[in-house]
XYZ file of C-alpha atoms in Angstrom:
579
model
C 110.913 49.568 110.031
C 111.815 47.989 106.719
C 111.076 50.208 103.716
C 111.292 53.499 105.672
C 113.903 56.102 104.715
C 115.602 58.415 107.217
C 113.554 61.313 105.833
C 110.337 59.349 106.442
C 111.292 58.732 110.059
C 112.153 62.401 110.553
C 108.843 63.546 109.090
C 106.905 61.018 111.222
C 108.697 62.261 114.348
C 108.135 65.899 113.388
C 104.440 65.335 112.766
C 104.065 63.742 116.188
C 105.758 66.711 117.842
C 103.565 69.087 115.844
C 100.377 67.393 117.052
C 101.556 67.574 120.665
C 102.556 71.222 120.398
C 99.425 72.408 118.639
C 97.090 70.604 121.018
C 98.982 71.858 124.084
C 98.892 75.498 123.093
C 95.857 76.440 125.166
C 97.685 75.364 128.320
C 101.215 76.621 127.855
C 100.953 79.232 125.064
C 103.448 77.576 122.764
C 103.212 78.621 119.104
C 100.993 76.326 117.008
C 102.906 74.013 114.683
C 101.163 71.996 111.973
C 102.624 69.150 109.995
C 101.554 69.149 106.343
C 101.861 65.609 105.028
C 104.228 65.441 102.095
C 105.547 68.981 102.609
C 106.817 69.790 106.102
C 106.103 71.808 109.222
C 104.714 75.318 109.569
C 104.732 77.455 112.684
C 102.011 80.035 113.193
C 100.796 82.318 115.941
C 97.630 82.656 117.982
C 95.135 85.466 117.612
C 91.524 86.029 118.533
C 88.287 87.030 116.868
C 87.140 90.638 116.972
C 83.852 90.410 118.878
C 83.965 87.434 121.221
C 87.677 86.707 121.504
C 87.557 83.204 120.018
C 91.089 81.787 119.642
C 92.359 81.724 116.056
C 95.285 79.670 114.757
C 96.973 81.979 112.232
C 99.439 80.780 109.592
C 100.676 83.520 107.274
C 102.180 83.167 103.819
C 102.584 79.428 103.453
C 104.146 78.688 100.083
C 101.814 76.833 97.727
C 104.071 77.033 94.643
C 107.720 77.444 93.828
C 109.022 80.912 92.968
C 108.053 81.582 89.302
C 111.475 82.780 88.209
C 113.768 82.039 85.288
C 112.026 79.789 82.776
C 108.949 79.720 85.062
C 108.319 83.450 84.674
C 105.007 84.029 82.822
C 104.233 80.287 82.994
C 101.833 78.191 85.086
C 103.176 77.620 88.612
C 104.951 74.508 89.863
C 103.579 72.956 93.058
C 105.663 73.718 96.125
C 108.305 71.123 96.975
C 108.830 69.682 100.486
C 111.024 71.722 102.820
C 113.253 70.862 105.750
C 112.844 72.299 109.209
C 109.927 74.499 110.208
C 108.558 77.156 107.835
C 108.006 80.470 109.618
C 104.357 81.437 109.105
C 104.115 83.881 112.009
C 104.092 87.238 110.215
C 102.398 88.571 107.080
C 104.783 88.636 104.143
C 105.090 90.879 101.144
C 102.590 90.882 98.334
C 103.443 90.100 94.742
C 105.326 92.845 92.804
C 103.211 95.943 92.150
C 103.635 99.668 91.636
C 102.803 100.472 95.271
C 105.773 98.539 96.602
C 108.415 98.423 93.846
C 110.939 101.124 94.675
C 114.146 99.111 94.671
C 115.128 95.792 93.179
C 114.410 92.783 95.409
C 115.960 89.511 94.192
C 113.197 87.523 95.921
C 110.271 89.734 94.826
C 108.713 87.064 92.604
C 108.704 84.444 95.367
C 105.224 85.519 96.449
C 102.918 82.592 95.684
C 101.692 82.076 99.229
C 98.460 81.688 101.148
C 97.398 82.364 104.716
C 95.244 79.930 106.705
C 93.080 80.800 109.718
C 91.268 78.210 111.839
C 89.537 77.972 115.228
C 90.180 74.259 115.641
C 92.860 72.199 113.908
C 91.107 68.920 114.684
C 87.711 69.583 113.063
C 86.554 69.275 109.440
C 84.885 72.612 108.791
C 83.737 74.394 105.621
C 86.500 76.346 103.906
C 86.244 79.857 102.472
C 89.037 80.763 100.035
C 89.351 84.503 99.345
C 90.917 86.082 96.235
C 91.859 89.724 96.761
C 91.056 92.519 94.335
C 93.117 95.344 92.887
C 92.461 95.535 89.125
C 94.902 92.611 88.662
C 97.809 95.001 89.357
C 97.805 95.686 93.130
C 96.782 94.011 96.375
C 97.972 91.411 98.877
C 96.651 88.914 101.409
C 97.643 90.731 104.595
C 94.730 93.238 104.479
C 92.142 90.485 104.807
C 92.389 89.201 108.348
C 90.178 86.601 110.054
C 88.809 88.673 112.952
C 85.208 88.819 111.688
C 84.685 85.653 109.647
C 86.310 83.410 112.276
C 83.533 84.353 114.674
C 81.795 81.526 112.823
C 82.795 77.885 112.335
C 84.701 78.067 109.063
C 88.337 77.901 107.951
C 89.548 80.958 106.023
C 92.237 80.848 103.321
C 93.494 84.090 101.725
C 95.733 83.707 98.679
C 98.214 85.759 96.707
C 98.757 85.527 92.957
C 100.987 87.205 90.385
C 99.920 90.696 89.345
C 100.263 92.898 86.277
C 102.713 91.864 83.597
C 104.098 88.982 85.660
C 100.644 87.441 85.992
C 98.825 88.374 82.788
C 101.219 89.314 79.982
C 100.744 87.397 76.727
C 102.789 87.558 73.548
C 100.773 84.714 72.050
C 103.688 82.283 72.300
C 104.363 79.160 74.348
C 106.974 81.135 76.300
C 104.513 83.862 77.383
C 101.005 82.467 76.778
C 99.081 84.586 79.324
C 96.874 83.779 82.324
C 99.728 82.758 84.630
C 97.882 84.393 87.534
C 94.746 82.356 86.886
C 96.831 79.205 87.081
C 98.136 80.543 90.409
C 94.566 80.704 91.721
C 93.934 77.213 90.381
C 97.085 75.888 92.068
C 96.012 77.413 95.395
C 92.702 75.553 95.100
C 94.593 72.326 94.439
C 96.743 73.001 97.521
C 93.604 73.408 99.612
C 92.217 70.174 98.208
C 95.388 68.310 99.210
C 96.287 69.930 102.525
C 93.528 71.943 104.215
C 92.476 68.962 106.354
C 95.677 69.535 108.327
C 94.210 72.852 109.491
C 90.723 71.652 110.416
C 89.192 72.301 106.996
C 87.027 70.048 104.839
C 88.454 69.841 101.287
C 85.071 68.622 100.059
C 83.266 71.762 101.246
C 85.031 74.777 99.736
C 83.544 78.171 98.866
C 85.638 80.475 96.686
C 84.927 84.189 96.980
C 86.550 87.403 95.840
C 85.988 91.101 95.242
C 86.774 93.243 92.191
C 89.662 91.511 90.388
C 89.152 88.698 92.883
C 85.560 88.495 91.665
C 86.808 88.293 88.082
C 89.063 85.422 89.149
C 86.136 83.607 90.787
C 84.142 84.073 87.579
C 87.096 82.677 85.638
C 87.200 79.589 87.880
C 83.511 79.049 87.148
C 84.046 79.095 83.386
C 87.490 77.583 82.747
C 87.597 73.948 81.608
C 91.016 73.643 83.265
C 89.376 73.816 86.712
C 88.430 70.283 87.652
C 85.097 69.447 89.248
C 85.133 69.235 93.026
C 87.792 71.886 93.719
C 85.094 74.194 95.064
C 81.395 73.808 95.693
C 80.017 77.338 96.087
C 81.089 80.765 94.860
C 80.586 84.417 95.819
C 81.341 87.094 93.211
C 81.612 90.586 94.704
C 81.827 93.422 92.159
C 83.444 91.447 89.381
C 82.813 89.126 86.454
C 84.310 88.047 83.132
C 81.426 89.824 81.423
C 82.971 93.225 82.172
C 84.540 94.447 78.915
C 88.027 95.270 80.229
C 88.546 91.980 82.094
C 89.286 89.980 78.944
C 92.093 91.135 76.639
C 91.117 92.808 73.372
C 94.565 92.426 71.804
C 97.086 91.109 74.346
C 99.985 90.700 71.936
C 99.859 94.273 70.683
C 99.913 95.606 74.243
C 102.678 93.206 75.269
C 104.827 94.481 72.426
C 104.207 98.066 73.505
C 105.311 97.159 77.034
C 108.434 95.565 75.542
C 109.145 98.767 73.588
C 108.762 100.859 76.740
C 111.292 98.611 78.493
C 113.659 98.925 75.530
C 113.548 95.391 74.189
C 114.840 94.773 70.652
C 111.791 94.300 68.429
C 113.455 92.118 65.810
C 111.660 88.813 66.433
C 109.072 87.214 68.714
C 111.754 85.036 70.293
C 113.961 88.011 71.142
C 111.003 89.902 72.622
C 110.123 86.901 74.800
C 113.730 86.531 75.966
C 113.962 90.217 76.782
C 110.748 90.173 78.806
C 111.866 87.061 80.682
C 115.153 88.753 81.596
C 113.746 92.222 82.343
C 113.850 93.482 85.911
C 110.693 93.260 87.970
C 110.766 97.016 88.470
C 110.915 97.682 84.717
C 108.012 95.306 84.044
C 105.812 96.936 86.687
C 106.586 100.492 85.613
C 106.214 99.726 81.893
C 102.724 98.314 82.440
C 101.689 101.434 84.331
C 102.969 103.672 81.509
C 101.205 101.485 78.934
C 97.932 101.936 80.871
C 98.368 105.702 80.947
C 98.949 105.788 77.180
C 95.868 103.665 76.479
C 93.548 105.762 78.652
C 94.833 108.980 77.094
C 94.465 107.805 73.507
C 91.249 107.875 71.413
C 89.086 104.767 71.384
C 88.737 101.855 73.766
C 91.752 101.440 76.121
C 93.214 97.997 75.316
C 95.353 97.600 78.447
C 97.526 94.473 78.399
C 99.209 92.853 81.368
C 96.024 93.149 83.456
C 93.420 91.056 81.652
C 92.531 87.428 80.936
C 93.554 86.040 77.560
C 90.858 84.223 75.605
C 92.065 81.374 73.401
C 95.786 81.390 72.824
C 98.595 79.270 71.536
C 97.429 76.109 73.344
C 94.018 76.108 71.662
C 91.484 73.885 73.422
C 93.996 73.285 76.203
C 94.189 77.004 77.020
C 92.929 78.272 80.362
C 89.983 80.002 78.652
C 89.569 78.568 75.129
C 86.457 80.657 74.370
C 84.729 83.593 76.007
C 82.125 82.548 78.616
C 79.387 84.234 76.559
C 79.880 81.453 74.001
C 79.522 78.617 76.519
C 76.314 76.616 76.591
C 77.098 74.509 79.674
C 77.765 76.206 83.032
C 79.309 74.797 86.199
C 76.641 73.630 88.648
C 77.336 75.533 91.869
C 75.430 77.638 94.384
C 76.243 81.267 93.661
C 76.022 84.755 95.174
C 76.572 87.693 92.788
C 76.424 91.350 93.745
C 77.835 94.844 93.686
C 77.752 98.214 95.433
C 75.665 101.266 94.619
C 78.405 103.702 93.542
C 80.693 101.256 91.720
C 81.148 103.859 88.993
C 82.976 106.291 91.258
C 86.259 104.391 91.124
C 85.935 103.727 87.388
C 85.118 107.304 86.469
C 87.956 108.452 88.720
C 90.346 106.305 86.681
C 89.238 108.099 83.523
C 89.356 111.433 85.350
C 92.965 110.803 86.422
C 94.416 109.195 83.318
C 92.492 110.818 80.455
C 91.661 114.228 81.947
C 94.756 114.629 84.153
C 92.394 115.292 87.093
C 91.195 118.535 85.494
C 87.412 119.112 85.297
C 85.929 119.836 81.900
C 84.097 123.025 81.013
C 81.462 122.336 78.394
C 80.329 125.279 76.295
C 77.126 123.579 75.228
C 74.937 120.513 75.586
C 76.445 119.257 72.311
C 79.865 119.007 73.970
C 78.382 117.180 76.947
C 76.743 114.690 74.567
C 80.088 114.069 72.839
C 81.709 113.452 76.214
C 79.067 110.860 77.149
C 79.673 109.110 73.826
C 83.428 109.100 74.521
C 82.839 107.699 78.010
C 80.793 104.877 76.491
C 83.604 104.053 74.081
C 86.168 104.080 76.900
C 84.109 101.622 78.934
C 83.393 99.246 76.100
C 79.890 99.843 74.729
C 81.308 99.591 71.200
C 79.029 99.734 68.183
C 75.886 100.318 70.238
C 77.077 103.697 71.484
C 74.165 105.768 70.088
C 71.414 103.508 71.421
C 73.097 103.185 74.827
C 73.672 106.931 75.096
C 70.011 107.568 74.337
C 68.950 105.239 77.138
C 71.450 106.831 79.546
C 70.172 110.323 78.848
C 66.543 109.249 79.148
C 67.081 107.546 82.490
C 69.607 109.861 84.126
C 69.692 113.391 82.682
C 66.907 115.941 82.817
C 66.473 118.469 80.017
C 67.487 121.296 82.360
C 70.700 119.479 83.368
C 71.489 118.852 79.719
C 71.126 122.534 78.862
C 73.213 123.696 81.819
C 75.953 121.131 80.984
C 77.690 121.707 84.316
C 80.416 119.162 85.070
C 80.040 119.067 88.853
C 76.242 118.804 88.622
C 76.511 115.892 86.196
C 79.124 113.890 88.124
C 76.432 111.495 89.515
C 75.307 110.841 85.922
C 78.876 110.065 84.884
C 79.338 107.791 87.902
C 76.251 105.765 86.970
C 77.284 105.529 83.306
C 80.809 104.398 84.204
C 79.688 101.890 86.822
C 76.970 100.370 84.666
C 79.215 99.883 81.643
C 82.310 98.818 83.544
C 80.701 96.486 86.077
C 76.964 96.380 86.797
C 75.620 95.211 83.431
C 78.143 92.372 83.282
C 77.559 91.283 86.877
C 73.807 91.013 86.403
C 74.379 89.172 83.116
C 76.414 86.578 85.020
C 73.674 86.184 87.636
C 70.941 85.898 84.988
C 72.835 83.252 82.999
C 73.406 81.010 86.023
C 69.884 81.557 87.368
C 68.422 80.474 84.031
C 70.598 77.333 84.009
C 70.167 76.479 87.690
C 66.942 77.849 89.189
C 66.888 78.360 92.975
C 70.702 78.395 93.244
C 71.626 82.037 92.556
C 71.394 84.962 94.973
C 71.718 88.580 93.761
C 72.442 91.646 95.920
C 73.117 95.364 95.841
C 75.128 96.646 98.809
C 74.008 100.141 99.831
C 74.932 100.507 103.500
C 76.846 103.723 104.238
C 79.691 102.911 106.622
C 83.040 104.481 107.510
C 84.443 106.467 104.558
C 86.911 104.683 102.293
C 89.581 106.618 100.364
C 89.174 104.557 97.180
C 89.241 107.630 94.940
C 92.105 109.805 96.222
C 92.176 113.286 94.748
C 88.685 113.153 93.254
C 87.413 116.723 93.832
C 83.681 115.999 93.894
C 82.498 114.450 97.161
C 79.396 112.371 96.598
C 76.567 112.140 99.179
C 75.997 108.777 100.893
C 78.628 107.049 98.780
C 78.792 103.260 98.859
C 81.685 102.719 96.516
C 83.730 99.897 95.089
C 84.970 97.636 97.890
C 83.001 99.319 100.673
C 81.387 96.016 101.693
C 84.795 94.573 102.575
C 85.090 96.496 105.837
C 82.088 94.505 107.071
C 83.723 91.154 106.266
C 87.301 91.928 107.293
C 88.598 94.062 110.207
C 89.859 97.018 108.147
C 88.258 99.871 110.102
C 87.133 100.649 113.617
C 83.385 100.050 113.540
C 80.935 101.697 115.893
C 78.038 99.762 117.398
C 75.707 100.398 114.461
C 78.308 99.427 111.862
C 79.158 96.296 113.873
C 75.515 95.205 113.572
C 75.858 95.429 109.776
C 79.123 93.499 109.933
C 77.373 90.718 111.860
C 74.691 90.552 109.180
C 77.281 90.321 106.400
C 79.345 87.707 108.232
C 76.234 85.627 108.929
C 75.067 85.784 105.305
C 78.469 84.880 103.838
C 79.387 82.119 106.295
C 75.922 80.505 106.364
C 76.111 80.307 102.576
C 79.528 78.632 102.847
C 78.233 76.229 105.502
C 74.819 75.271 104.121
C 74.398 76.934 100.707
C 71.677 79.301 101.971
C 72.612 82.857 103.055
C 70.705 83.764 106.199
C 71.148 85.889 109.302
C 69.341 86.460 112.565
C 66.337 88.795 112.256
C 66.922 89.146 108.493
C 64.183 88.389 105.965
C 64.782 85.308 103.788
C 67.002 86.078 100.802
C 65.092 84.942 97.673
C 66.888 83.292 94.784
C 66.786 84.843 91.321
C 63.690 83.424 89.625
C 63.387 85.694 86.575
C 65.595 88.230 84.757
C 66.911 90.919 87.149
C 65.299 89.666 90.311
C 64.278 89.360 92.953
C 67.325 90.472 94.929
C 68.371 91.710 98.355
C 69.326 95.302 99.039
C 71.983 94.973 101.729
C 71.262 97.707 104.238
C 70.307 97.352 107.901
C 67.836 95.731 107.908
C 68.136 94.174 104.412
C 65.248 94.707 102.025
C 63.860 92.451 99.303
C 63.652 94.255 95.955
C 62.164 93.017 92.702
C 63.785 94.638 89.664
C 67.562 95.193 89.628
C 67.343 97.592 86.669
C 66.427 100.248 89.243
C 69.984 100.057 90.599
C 71.375 101.416 87.324
C 70.345 104.964 88.296
C 70.951 104.935 92.039
C 73.755 107.546 92.013
C 71.509 110.035 90.206
C 68.627 109.265 92.564
C 70.804 109.791 95.639
C 72.037 113.145 94.346
C 68.508 114.331 93.602
C 67.328 113.297 97.056
C 70.007 115.536 98.571
C 69.008 118.454 96.325
C 65.332 118.050 97.187
C 66.132 117.795 100.898
C 68.147 121.022 100.662
C 65.309 122.703 98.766
C 62.858 121.859 101.516
C 64.856 124.103 103.859
C 65.477 126.842 101.278
C 62.550 128.884 99.862
C 64.630 129.911 96.846
C 65.614 126.356 95.905
C 62.070 125.198 96.495
C 60.817 127.847 94.058
C 63.391 126.743 91.444
C 62.331 123.115 91.754
C 58.681 124.144 91.420
C 59.448 126.095 88.249
C 61.422 123.141 86.896
C 58.519 120.749 87.435
C 56.166 123.155 85.657
C 58.650 123.478 82.761
C 58.789 119.682 82.438
C 54.984 119.522 82.424
């Protein structure tokens, strides 16, 4: 045994015990224990899949990085160090600090850089799916995204947590607070998977990264950052998110960071003092100051430049920065298989944000069509259309607003128009731009979708006073990938389709499902694509999805008119007026 240290012997013994325990579980129901070479032992629990009861080894909140506290706050994470004993991975832990959970000070709140691993078989070498949760970069956690659906198939699922809000994205433009700490968290989790996922039955050379909303932005960032080395992942799925959305990249991060410092009460005498103050500020103050900063920006004239929740382009480290230039300026793209898509009523959650923050949840009464036109122009500015506001507004009116609706200028009647405008500017245009760019560079490797299946209602827009017919809003596809809701038999069929499409893509690079038509790759601008309903439908021209909220609303009106002689007469008069 020459050359071995006592610690080496202990780890070797522990690993042997772990292998015995984990393999014996099916017989004696002992908790699964896995030895992670170079780190230590983790103890999980057993669960089962939702539909067929397949056994699932579940390991919650394994640390992948050291707590980013002290001098590590706002900086790239440090890889987790080995631990002694057995790490308890049997229960979901807390998420990273956010406004939903910060009510009192928790000295360990920042120790949240963890991931959860779910596997059917610890001895195999199966494709890995790594999920990045959404939440506008300010809320969210791993515990909502369980394995019950996806582990019906032969994959290993990893769900990560990363720093949120100011702690993950603040940038003062200095080496002390350079920005993009959260993106380095995501990168570190990918490195952890590359080093250690084989211990859980996963193949580190067959990884698919996927995410929704802010998680989709993070996936897009991994595709475009030169700091992400080749081979960390091999396929990607972007759900309702991309770097080409205007608010995802910071317009002026330093200015917003200084405003957050002022809200906290930091002395504004020098950059060094501001950095020191922010590094020493309480977690609660940082979270609450970012929320107040957001409220101020949405209430003020012009484009809301919200800091502490966006990716910094360039920065103090120049070419060594996480994102040296905006992806629109890149000429070479990462060669991966890619799924990009979104949901029909994405704009509902975005318009609701404006409704809450800028209008204080009070509907507007327009006295004329002129006032409605001004509001549409303001909405364009708020969602980033910039100098092209007049041309864009003209297109929006042409495609979404009838002359009669313009004249009536009724807020509730025009809500579907506002939803489409908000969703297109804030998300849909950018998502399709991402798909088009990759499809042009790598033909036959990009799949585009629009999710339009109406399932159980989701309260993503609390307090919004205008219920929308047949809503398929932001994040509504998630309940068909993760066990978030009780699904009836019909909804379960849709969940099986979604699980098959996502996991088959992760396994073989081609999304397919039983009794579903082949999903065509994007071969020209804006199509073809798959409309994800049951059964899915192949569509040709994605531009049609830019008016789907308006079309849904008009279908409801026309259906009501068919049962009402008075409404039918009004619609007949309207059509004659148009003629």
